[in-house]
Amino acid sequence: MENYGTPEAVAKSYRKYQPNTNINEKVALHIDRIRLEGSCRVPKPKLVPPPSDRNVIYFPQCTILHRCDDSTGCCMDTETCVPKATAEVELYFSVSRIGRNRQQAVAIKMTNHTECHCVRKGMEKAVPRSTANQPVVGFDWDAIGSAETDVPVCNCPEFYKPIFDSGSKCYCDCVSGAKECMRFKEGHEHFSLLTRK
């Protein structure tokens, strides 16, 4: 499998699709390339931050998850690329609370997109999560240090992000600029019955 991110692979890819042909053939080659490499079917790897908590420092500060969105898959002008299926994955981070010297290796469940598809803009629906949307209440940060302790997992509906307040209580909200999330928050879109369970 070729690594498409290297400068050599990028140059090779462009040379492959730009032979000495007329302009119409170049257009057809470009369309074929996008259909092959840019279709909204297979999720692409992207850097994703761990759940946001102003009082916690995660290391690493990002992870790589597969995502379906308009920067990873190409759809018609009237459509957008969204996840068709997702799966929970367990990723491991070193976590420390701001103002404390203790660090703990913990497992955090995050959502990985496993299949993409194009849907009409404005008709996006949340993909049901594999776990219930239960808030985490009263996580005991003083217990960090024992091997059995995990960081609280806040399971939020698709598009929402988990946020932990100073009391380590979790709630789900939209982050700045998240248009899809705001459509649900403002009531323009509704969650499916499976997502509400």
PDB file of N, CA and C in Angstrom, residues 12-109:
ATOM      1  N   LYS A  12       4.122  11.751  -7.560  1.00  0.00           N
ATOM      2  CA  LYS A  12       3.855  10.596  -8.426  1.00  0.00           C
ATOM      3  C   LYS A  12       2.379  10.525  -8.794  1.00  0.00           C
ATOM      4  N   SER A  13       1.518  10.783  -7.822  1.00  0.00           N
ATOM      5  CA  SER A  13       0.076  10.738  -8.061  1.00  0.00           C
ATOM      6  C   SER A  13      -0.334  11.783  -9.094  1.00  0.00           C
ATOM      7  N   TYR A  14       0.192  13.005  -8.978  1.00  0.00           N
ATOM      8  CA  TYR A  14      -0.157  14.051  -9.944  1.00  0.00           C
ATOM      9  C   TYR A  14       0.411  13.760 -11.332  1.00  0.00           C
ATOM     10  N   ARG A  15       1.640  13.217 -11.397  1.00  0.00           N
ATOM     11  CA  ARG A  15       2.211  12.853 -12.701  1.00  0.00           C
ATOM     12  C   ARG A  15       1.375  11.764 -13.368  1.00  0.00           C
ATOM     13  N   LYS A  16       0.894  10.834 -12.562  1.00  0.00           N
ATOM     14  CA  LYS A  16       0.093   9.727 -13.081  1.00  0.00           C
ATOM     15  C   LYS A  16      -1.189  10.232 -13.730  1.00  0.00           C
ATOM     16  N   TYR A  17      -1.779  11.275 -13.156  1.00  0.00           N
ATOM     17  CA  TYR A  17      -3.055  11.783 -13.652  1.00  0.00           C
ATOM     18  C   TYR A  17      -2.910  12.982 -14.583  1.00  0.00           C
ATOM     19  N   GLN A  18      -1.678  13.377 -14.954  1.00  0.00           N
ATOM     20  CA  GLN A  18      -1.498  14.501 -15.860  1.00  0.00           C
ATOM     21  C   GLN A  18      -0.553  14.155 -17.010  1.00  0.00           C
ATOM     22  N   PRO A  19      -0.881  13.141 -17.779  1.00  0.00           N
ATOM     23  CA  PRO A  19      -0.041  12.842 -18.943  1.00  0.00           C
ATOM     24  C   PRO A  19      -0.270  13.897 -20.028  1.00  0.00           C
ATOM     25  N   ASN A  20       0.462  13.801 -21.109  1.00  0.00           N
ATOM     26  CA  ASN A  20       0.302  14.734 -22.229  1.00  0.00           C
ATOM     27  C   ASN A  20      -0.953  14.379 -23.022  1.00  0.00           C
ATOM     28  N   THR A  21      -2.082  14.853 -22.555  1.00  0.00           N
ATOM     29  CA  THR A  21      -3.363  14.603 -23.218  1.00  0.00           C
ATOM     30  C   THR A  21      -4.101  15.918 -23.335  1.00  0.00           C
ATOM     31  N   ASN A  22      -5.225  15.900 -24.036  1.00  0.00           N
ATOM     32  CA  ASN A  22      -5.983  17.142 -24.164  1.00  0.00           C
ATOM     33  C   ASN A  22      -6.765  17.418 -22.875  1.00  0.00           C
ATOM     34  N   ILE A  23      -7.354  18.587 -22.781  1.00  0.00           N
ATOM     35  CA  ILE A  23      -8.002  19.058 -21.559  1.00  0.00           C
ATOM     36  C   ILE A  23      -9.188  18.188 -21.134  1.00  0.00           C
ATOM     37  N   ASN A  24      -9.968  17.688 -22.085  1.00  0.00           N
ATOM     38  CA  ASN A  24     -11.116  16.843 -21.738  1.00  0.00           C
ATOM     39  C   ASN A  24     -10.686  15.522 -21.110  1.00  0.00           C
ATOM     40  N   GLU A  25      -9.599  14.964 -21.606  1.00  0.00           N
ATOM     41  CA  GLU A  25      -9.085  13.732 -21.018  1.00  0.00           C
ATOM     42  C   GLU A  25      -8.562  13.985 -19.605  1.00  0.00           C
ATOM     43  N   LYS A  26      -7.942  15.164 -19.401  1.00  0.00           N
ATOM     44  CA  LYS A  26      -7.458  15.515 -18.063  1.00  0.00           C
ATOM     45  C   LYS A  26      -8.620  15.668 -17.088  1.00  0.00           C
ATOM     46  N   VAL A  27      -9.720  16.248 -17.556  1.00  0.00           N
ATOM     47  CA  VAL A  27     -10.913  16.371 -16.707  1.00  0.00           C
ATOM     48  C   VAL A  27     -11.424  14.983 -16.339  1.00  0.00           C
ATOM     49  N   ALA A  28     -11.510  14.098 -17.321  1.00  0.00           N
ATOM     50  CA  ALA A  28     -11.996  12.738 -17.069  1.00  0.00           C
ATOM     51  C   ALA A  28     -11.090  11.997 -16.088  1.00  0.00           C
ATOM     52  N   LEU A  29      -9.781  12.171 -16.232  1.00  0.00           N
ATOM     53  CA  LEU A  29      -8.840  11.544 -15.306  1.00  0.00           C
ATOM     54  C   LEU A  29      -9.013  12.091 -13.890  1.00  0.00           C
ATOM     55  N   HIS A  30      -9.230  13.403 -13.791  1.00  0.00           N
ATOM     56  CA  HIS A  30      -9.425  14.015 -12.480  1.00  0.00           C
ATOM     57  C   HIS A  30     -10.703  13.490 -11.824  1.00  0.00           C
ATOM     58  N   ILE A  31     -11.776  13.381 -12.598  1.00  0.00           N
ATOM     59  CA  ILE A  31     -13.040  12.840 -12.079  1.00  0.00           C
ATOM     60  C   ILE A  31     -12.832  11.411 -11.583  1.00  0.00           C
ATOM     61  N   ASP A  32     -12.124  10.603 -12.356  1.00  0.00           N
ATOM     62  CA  ASP A  32     -11.849   9.221 -11.946  1.00  0.00           C
ATOM     63  C   ASP A  32     -11.032   9.172 -10.660  1.00  0.00           C
ATOM     64  N   ARG A  33     -10.056  10.067 -10.548  1.00  0.00           N
ATOM     65  CA  ARG A  33      -9.216  10.100  -9.347  1.00  0.00           C
ATOM     66  C   ARG A  33     -10.050  10.430  -8.113  1.00  0.00           C
ATOM     67  N   ILE A  34     -10.913  11.430  -8.203  1.00  0.00           N
ATOM     68  CA  ILE A  34     -11.759  11.805  -7.065  1.00  0.00           C
ATOM     69  C   ILE A  34     -12.738  10.685  -6.747  1.00  0.00           C
ATOM     70  N   ARG A  35     -13.297  10.067  -7.772  1.00  0.00           N
ATOM     71  CA  ARG A  35     -14.226   8.950  -7.557  1.00  0.00           C
ATOM     72  C   ARG A  35     -13.524   7.808  -6.820  1.00  0.00           C
ATOM     73  N   LEU A  36     -12.252   7.569  -7.161  1.00  0.00           N
ATOM     74  CA  LEU A  36     -11.499   6.477  -6.571  1.00  0.00           C
ATOM     75  C   LEU A  36     -10.985   6.823  -5.174  1.00  0.00           C
ATOM     76  N   GLU A  37     -10.358   7.992  -5.020  1.00  0.00           N
ATOM     77  CA  GLU A  37      -9.688   8.342  -3.771  1.00  0.00           C
ATOM     78  C   GLU A  37     -10.504   9.248  -2.858  1.00  0.00           C
ATOM     79  N   GLY A  38     -11.495   9.945  -3.384  1.00  0.00           N
ATOM     80  CA  GLY A  38     -12.187  10.947  -2.578  1.00  0.00           C
ATOM     81  C   GLY A  38     -13.654  10.692  -2.344  1.00  0.00           C
ATOM     82  N   SER A  39     -14.135   9.497  -2.666  1.00  0.00           N
ATOM     83  CA  SER A  39     -15.569   9.239  -2.493  1.00  0.00           C
ATOM     84  C   SER A  39     -15.926   9.130  -1.015  1.00  0.00           C
ATOM     85  N   CYS A  40     -17.166   9.407  -0.709  1.00  0.00           N
ATOM     86  CA  CYS A  40     -17.673   9.378   0.670  1.00  0.00           C
ATOM     87  C   CYS A  40     -18.161   7.959   0.979  1.00  0.00           C
ATOM     88  N   ARG A  41     -17.217   7.040   1.135  1.00  0.00           N
ATOM     89  CA  ARG A  41     -17.543   5.653   1.481  1.00  0.00           C
ATOM     90  C   ARG A  41     -16.681   5.157   2.623  1.00  0.00           C
ATOM     91  N   VAL A  42     -15.375   5.349   2.475  1.00  0.00           N
ATOM     92  CA  VAL A  42     -14.431   4.847   3.470  1.00  0.00           C
ATOM     93  C   VAL A  42     -13.940   6.017   4.321  1.00  0.00           C
ATOM     94  N   PRO A  43     -14.086   5.946   5.660  1.00  0.00           N
ATOM     95  CA  PRO A  43     -13.600   7.027   6.529  1.00  0.00           C
ATOM     96  C   PRO A  43     -12.090   7.211   6.390  1.00  0.00           C
ATOM     97  N   LYS A  44     -11.647   8.443   6.575  1.00  0.00           N
ATOM     98  CA  LYS A  44     -10.226   8.770   6.471  1.00  0.00           C
ATOM     99  C   LYS A  44      -9.688   9.126   7.862  1.00  0.00           C
ATOM    100  N   PRO A  45      -8.400   8.839   8.119  1.00  0.00           N
ATOM    101  CA  PRO A  45      -7.828   9.181   9.425  1.00  0.00           C
ATOM    102  C   PRO A  45      -7.687  10.693   9.596  1.00  0.00           C
ATOM    103  N   LYS A  46      -8.038  11.163  10.797  1.00  0.00           N
ATOM    104  CA  LYS A  46      -7.902  12.582  11.137  1.00  0.00           C
ATOM    105  C   LYS A  46      -7.431  12.702  12.578  1.00  0.00           C
ATOM    106  N   LEU A  47      -6.743  13.790  12.881  1.00  0.00           N
ATOM    107  CA  LEU A  47      -6.363  14.072  14.266  1.00  0.00           C
ATOM    108  C   LEU A  47      -7.581  14.584  15.019  1.00  0.00           C
ATOM    109  N   VAL A  48      -7.845  13.991  16.190  1.00  0.00           N
ATOM    110  CA  VAL A  48      -9.015  14.338  16.993  1.00  0.00           C
ATOM    111  C   VAL A  48      -8.551  14.542  18.431  1.00  0.00           C
ATOM    112  N   PRO A  49      -8.998  15.614  19.110  1.00  0.00           N
ATOM    113  CA  PRO A  49      -8.619  15.801  20.511  1.00  0.00           C
ATOM    114  C   PRO A  49      -9.414  14.864  21.414  1.00  0.00           C
ATOM    115  N   PRO A  50      -8.882  14.537  22.595  1.00  0.00           N
ATOM    116  CA  PRO A  50      -9.658  13.743  23.555  1.00  0.00           C
ATOM    117  C   PRO A  50     -10.808  14.581  24.111  1.00  0.00           C
ATOM    118  N   PRO A  51     -11.697  13.984  24.918  1.00  0.00           N
ATOM    119  CA  PRO A  51     -12.813  14.757  25.484  1.00  0.00           C
ATOM    120  C   PRO A  51     -12.310  16.019  26.178  1.00  0.00           C
ATOM    121  N   SER A  52     -13.030  17.125  26.015  1.00  0.00           N
ATOM    122  CA  SER A  52     -12.559  18.399  26.560  1.00  0.00           C
ATOM    123  C   SER A  52     -12.887  18.521  28.040  1.00  0.00           C
ATOM    124  N   ASP A  53     -11.890  18.904  28.801  1.00  0.00           N
ATOM    125  CA  ASP A  53     -12.027  19.197  30.223  1.00  0.00           C
ATOM    126  C   ASP A  53     -10.962  20.235  30.538  1.00  0.00           C
ATOM    127  N   ARG A  54     -11.397  21.398  30.970  1.00  0.00           N
ATOM    128  CA  ARG A  54     -10.461  22.502  31.224  1.00  0.00           C
ATOM    129  C   ARG A  54      -9.479  22.196  32.348  1.00  0.00           C
ATOM    130  N   ASN A  55      -9.788  21.215  33.200  1.00  0.00           N
ATOM    131  CA  ASN A  55      -8.962  20.927  34.367  1.00  0.00           C
ATOM    132  C   ASN A  55      -8.058  19.714  34.199  1.00  0.00           C
ATOM    133  N   VAL A  56      -8.035  19.143  33.014  1.00  0.00           N
ATOM    134  CA  VAL A  56      -7.272  17.921  32.788  1.00  0.00           C
ATOM    135  C   VAL A  56      -6.319  18.110  31.616  1.00  0.00           C
ATOM    136  N   ILE A  57      -5.126  17.548  31.750  1.00  0.00           N
ATOM    137  CA  ILE A  57      -4.149  17.553  30.666  1.00  0.00           C
ATOM    138  C   ILE A  57      -3.996  16.115  30.179  1.00  0.00           C
ATOM    139  N   TYR A  58      -4.192  15.914  28.879  1.00  0.00           N
ATOM    140  CA  TYR A  58      -4.060  14.592  28.268  1.00  0.00           C
ATOM    141  C   TYR A  58      -2.738  14.515  27.519  1.00  0.00           C
ATOM    142  N   PHE A  59      -2.115  13.339  27.550  1.00  0.00           N
ATOM    143  CA  PHE A  59      -0.951  13.097  26.711  1.00  0.00           C
ATOM    144  C   PHE A  59      -1.089  11.721  26.106  1.00  0.00           C
ATOM    145  N   PRO A  60      -1.067  11.567  24.794  1.00  0.00           N
ATOM    146  CA  PRO A  60      -0.910  12.648  23.831  1.00  0.00           C
ATOM    147  C   PRO A  60      -2.123  13.574  23.816  1.00  0.00           C
ATOM    148  N   GLN A  61      -1.944  14.764  23.253  1.00  0.00           N
ATOM    149  CA  GLN A  61      -3.009  15.768  23.237  1.00  0.00           C
ATOM    150  C   GLN A  61      -3.995  15.554  22.102  1.00  0.00           C
ATOM    151  N   CYS A  62      -3.710  14.624  21.212  1.00  0.00           N
ATOM    152  CA  CYS A  62      -4.607  14.255  20.113  1.00  0.00           C
ATOM    153  C   CYS A  62      -4.483  12.761  19.893  1.00  0.00           C
ATOM    154  N   THR A  63      -5.413  12.229  19.135  1.00  0.00           N
ATOM    155  CA  THR A  63      -5.321  10.848  18.691  1.00  0.00           C
ATOM    156  C   THR A  63      -5.768  10.793  17.236  1.00  0.00           C
ATOM    157  N   ILE A  64      -5.605   9.665  16.616  1.00  0.00           N
ATOM    158  CA  ILE A  64      -6.032   9.509  15.226  1.00  0.00           C
ATOM    159  C   ILE A  64      -7.253   8.603  15.197  1.00  0.00           C
ATOM    160  N   LEU A  65      -8.345   9.142  14.669  1.00  0.00           N
ATOM    161  CA  LEU A  65      -9.578   8.383  14.486  1.00  0.00           C
ATOM    162  C   LEU A  65     -10.010   8.531  13.037  1.00  0.00           C
ATOM    163  N   HIS A  66     -10.798   7.606  12.564  1.00  0.00           N
ATOM    164  CA  HIS A  66     -11.328   7.704  11.204  1.00  0.00           C
ATOM    165  C   HIS A  66     -12.598   8.534  11.232  1.00  0.00           C
ATOM    166  N   ARG A  67     -12.743   9.424  10.256  1.00  0.00           N
ATOM    167  CA  ARG A  67     -13.857  10.359  10.231  1.00  0.00           C
ATOM    168  C   ARG A  67     -14.497  10.425   8.849  1.00  0.00           C
ATOM    169  N   CYS A  68     -15.781  10.777   8.864  1.00  0.00           N
ATOM    170  CA  CYS A  68     -16.558  11.044   7.657  1.00  0.00           C
ATOM    171  C   CYS A  68     -17.028  12.487   7.749  1.00  0.00           C
ATOM    172  N   ASP A  69     -16.567  13.344   6.868  1.00  0.00           N
ATOM    173  CA  ASP A  69     -17.059  14.717   6.792  1.00  0.00           C
ATOM    174  C   ASP A  69     -16.701  15.267   5.418  1.00  0.00           C
ATOM    175  N   ASP A  70     -17.007  16.521   5.196  1.00  0.00           N
ATOM    176  CA  ASP A  70     -16.792  17.094   3.864  1.00  0.00           C
ATOM    177  C   ASP A  70     -15.317  17.296   3.523  1.00  0.00           C
ATOM    178  N   SER A  71     -14.423  17.142   4.505  1.00  0.00           N
ATOM    179  CA  SER A  71     -12.997  17.223   4.195  1.00  0.00           C
ATOM    180  C   SER A  71     -12.402  15.840   3.932  1.00  0.00           C
ATOM    181  N   THR A  72     -13.183  14.780   4.132  1.00  0.00           N
ATOM    182  CA  THR A  72     -12.679  13.422   3.906  1.00  0.00           C
ATOM    183  C   THR A  72     -13.398  12.689   2.780  1.00  0.00           C
ATOM    184  N   GLY A  73     -14.572  13.180   2.374  1.00  0.00           N
ATOM    185  CA  GLY A  73     -15.327  12.523   1.315  1.00  0.00           C
ATOM    186  C   GLY A  73     -16.077  13.536   0.472  1.00  0.00           C
ATOM    187  N   CYS A  74     -16.106  13.322  -0.835  1.00  0.00           N
ATOM    188  CA  CYS A  74     -16.724  14.261  -1.765  1.00  0.00           C
ATOM    189  C   CYS A  74     -18.134  13.804  -2.128  1.00  0.00           C
ATOM    190  N   CYS A  75     -19.103  14.715  -1.983  1.00  0.00           N
ATOM    191  CA  CYS A  75     -20.503  14.460  -2.338  1.00  0.00           C
ATOM    192  C   CYS A  75     -20.958  15.526  -3.340  1.00  0.00           C
ATOM    193  N   MET A  76     -22.171  15.387  -3.839  1.00  0.00           N
ATOM    194  CA  MET A  76     -22.760  16.395  -4.724  1.00  0.00           C
ATOM    195  C   MET A  76     -22.946  17.700  -3.938  1.00  0.00           C
ATOM    196  N   ASP A  77     -23.155  18.827  -4.645  1.00  0.00           N
ATOM    197  CA  ASP A  77     -23.316  20.134  -3.996  1.00  0.00           C
ATOM    198  C   ASP A  77     -24.435  20.157  -2.965  1.00  0.00           C
ATOM    199  N   THR A  78     -25.483  19.401  -3.184  1.00  0.00           N
ATOM    200  CA  THR A  78     -26.650  19.416  -2.294  1.00  0.00           C
ATOM    201  C   THR A  78     -26.532  18.396  -1.170  1.00  0.00           C
ATOM    202  N   GLU A  79     -25.381  17.695  -1.088  1.00  0.00           N
ATOM    203  CA  GLU A  79     -25.204  16.642  -0.086  1.00  0.00           C
ATOM    204  C   GLU A  79     -23.995  16.919   0.792  1.00  0.00           C
ATOM    205  N   THR A  80     -23.920  16.181   1.893  1.00  0.00           N
ATOM    206  CA  THR A  80     -22.781  16.262   2.796  1.00  0.00           C
ATOM    207  C   THR A  80     -22.372  14.849   3.191  1.00  0.00           C
ATOM    208  N   CYS A  81     -21.096  14.659   3.499  1.00  0.00           N
ATOM    209  CA  CYS A  81     -20.557  13.346   3.864  1.00  0.00           C
ATOM    210  C   CYS A  81     -20.669  13.160   5.373  1.00  0.00           C
ATOM    211  N   VAL A  82     -21.380  12.123   5.794  1.00  0.00           N
ATOM    212  CA  VAL A  82     -21.606  11.858   7.219  1.00  0.00           C
ATOM    213  C   VAL A  82     -21.364  10.377   7.506  1.00  0.00           C
ATOM    214  N   PRO A  83     -21.172  10.029   8.801  1.00  0.00           N
ATOM    215  CA  PRO A  83     -20.995   8.616   9.131  1.00  0.00           C
ATOM    216  C   PRO A  83     -22.287   7.830   8.959  1.00  0.00           C
ATOM    217  N   LYS A  84     -22.161   6.646   8.388  1.00  0.00           N
ATOM    218  CA  LYS A  84     -23.289   5.723   8.262  1.00  0.00           C
ATOM    219  C   LYS A  84     -23.255   4.719   9.413  1.00  0.00           C
ATOM    220  N   ALA A  85     -22.043   4.394   9.889  1.00  0.00           N
ATOM    221  CA  ALA A  85     -21.867   3.472  11.005  1.00  0.00           C
ATOM    222  C   ALA A  85     -20.663   3.910  11.827  1.00  0.00           C
ATOM    223  N   THR A  86     -20.718   3.634  13.130  1.00  0.00           N
ATOM    224  CA  THR A  86     -19.621   3.981  14.035  1.00  0.00           C
ATOM    225  C   THR A  86     -19.325   2.797  14.949  1.00  0.00           C
ATOM    226  N   ALA A  87     -18.176   2.857  15.620  1.00  0.00           N
ATOM    227  CA  ALA A  87     -17.798   1.847  16.609  1.00  0.00           C
ATOM    228  C   ALA A  87     -17.031   2.539  17.723  1.00  0.00           C
ATOM    229  N   GLU A  88     -17.231   2.068  18.941  1.00  0.00           N
ATOM    230  CA  GLU A  88     -16.477   2.590  20.076  1.00  0.00           C
ATOM    231  C   GLU A  88     -15.100   1.930  20.096  1.00  0.00           C
ATOM    232  N   VAL A  89     -14.053   2.731  20.303  1.00  0.00           N
ATOM    233  CA  VAL A  89     -12.698   2.202  20.448  1.00  0.00           C
ATOM    234  C   VAL A  89     -12.139   2.699  21.769  1.00  0.00           C
ATOM    235  N   GLU A  90     -11.278   1.903  22.368  1.00  0.00           N
ATOM    236  CA  GLU A  90     -10.671   2.277  23.637  1.00  0.00           C
ATOM    237  C   GLU A  90      -9.244   2.721  23.356  1.00  0.00           C
ATOM    238  N   LEU A  91      -8.924   3.961  23.725  1.00  0.00           N
ATOM    239  CA  LEU A  91      -7.594   4.523  23.500  1.00  0.00           C
ATOM    240  C   LEU A  91      -6.984   4.892  24.844  1.00  0.00           C
ATOM    241  N   TYR A  92      -5.670   4.838  24.928  1.00  0.00           N
ATOM    242  CA  TYR A  92      -4.984   5.015  26.205  1.00  0.00           C
ATOM    243  C   TYR A  92      -4.217   6.332  26.231  1.00  0.00           C
ATOM    244  N   PHE A  93      -4.404   7.064  27.323  1.00  0.00           N
ATOM    245  CA  PHE A  93      -3.791   8.373  27.512  1.00  0.00           C
ATOM    246  C   PHE A  93      -3.151   8.436  28.894  1.00  0.00           C
ATOM    247  N   SER A  94      -2.170   9.310  29.036  1.00  0.00           N
ATOM    248  CA  SER A  94      -1.658   9.689  30.342  1.00  0.00           C
ATOM    249  C   SER A  94      -2.420  10.950  30.731  1.00  0.00           C
ATOM    250  N   VAL A  95      -3.019  10.951  31.923  1.00  0.00           N
ATOM    251  CA  VAL A  95      -3.889  12.051  32.335  1.00  0.00           C
ATOM    252  C   VAL A  95      -3.395  12.621  33.654  1.00  0.00           C
ATOM    253  N   SER A  96      -3.365  13.944  33.738  1.00  0.00           N
ATOM    254  CA  SER A  96      -3.069  14.601  35.017  1.00  0.00           C
ATOM    255  C   SER A  96      -4.017  15.775  35.194  1.00  0.00           C
ATOM    256  N   ARG A  97      -4.384  16.025  36.435  1.00  0.00           N
ATOM    257  CA  ARG A  97      -5.272  17.132  36.756  1.00  0.00           C
ATOM    258  C   ARG A  97      -4.411  18.369  36.970  1.00  0.00           C
ATOM    259  N   ILE A  98      -4.842  19.508  36.441  1.00  0.00           N
ATOM    260  CA  ILE A  98      -4.079  20.750  36.574  1.00  0.00           C
ATOM    261  C   ILE A  98      -3.901  21.063  38.060  1.00  0.00           C
ATOM    262  N   GLY A  99      -2.680  21.390  38.439  1.00  0.00           N
ATOM    263  CA  GLY A  99      -2.383  21.714  39.828  1.00  0.00           C
ATOM    264  C   GLY A  99      -1.954  20.511  40.651  1.00  0.00           C
ATOM    265  N   ARG A 100      -1.949  19.334  40.045  1.00  0.00           N
ATOM    266  CA  ARG A 100      -1.522  18.120  40.752  1.00  0.00           C
ATOM    267  C   ARG A 100      -0.379  17.485  39.973  1.00  0.00           C
ATOM    268  N   ASN A 101       0.517  16.832  40.695  1.00  0.00           N
ATOM    269  CA  ASN A 101       1.680  16.227  40.053  1.00  0.00           C
ATOM    270  C   ASN A 101       1.454  14.787  39.622  1.00  0.00           C
ATOM    271  N   ARG A 102       0.353  14.185  40.039  1.00  0.00           N
ATOM    272  CA  ARG A 102       0.104  12.775  39.733  1.00  0.00           C
ATOM    273  C   ARG A 102      -0.374  12.595  38.298  1.00  0.00           C
ATOM    274  N   GLN A 103       0.130  11.535  37.680  1.00  0.00           N
ATOM    275  CA  GLN A 103      -0.325  11.156  36.342  1.00  0.00           C
ATOM    276  C   GLN A 103      -0.847   9.736  36.408  1.00  0.00           C
ATOM    277  N   GLN A 104      -1.797   9.447  35.547  1.00  0.00           N
ATOM    278  CA  GLN A 104      -2.402   8.117  35.524  1.00  0.00           C
ATOM    279  C   GLN A 104      -2.613   7.691  34.084  1.00  0.00           C
ATOM    280  N   ALA A 105      -2.268   6.454  33.781  1.00  0.00           N
ATOM    281  CA  ALA A 105      -2.578   5.898  32.465  1.00  0.00           C
ATOM    282  C   ALA A 105      -4.031   5.442  32.500  1.00  0.00           C
ATOM    283  N   VAL A 106      -4.826   5.928  31.560  1.00  0.00           N
ATOM    284  CA  VAL A 106      -6.254   5.614  31.558  1.00  0.00           C
ATOM    285  C   VAL A 106      -6.725   5.240  30.158  1.00  0.00           C
ATOM    286  N   ALA A 107      -7.837   4.524  30.132  1.00  0.00           N
ATOM    287  CA  ALA A 107      -8.485   4.164  28.872  1.00  0.00           C
ATOM    288  C   ALA A 107      -9.678   5.085  28.671  1.00  0.00           C
ATOM    289  N   ILE A 108      -9.805   5.641  27.477  1.00  0.00           N
ATOM    290  CA  ILE A 108     -10.932   6.521  27.157  1.00  0.00           C
ATOM    291  C   ILE A 108     -11.628   5.952  25.928  1.00  0.00           C
ATOM    292  N   LYS A 109     -12.948   5.808  26.022  1.00  0.00           N
ATOM    293  CA  LYS A 109     -13.720   5.327  24.881  1.00  0.00           C
ATOM    294  C   LYS A 109     -14.034   6.503  23.965  1.00  0.00           C
TER     295      LYS A 109
END
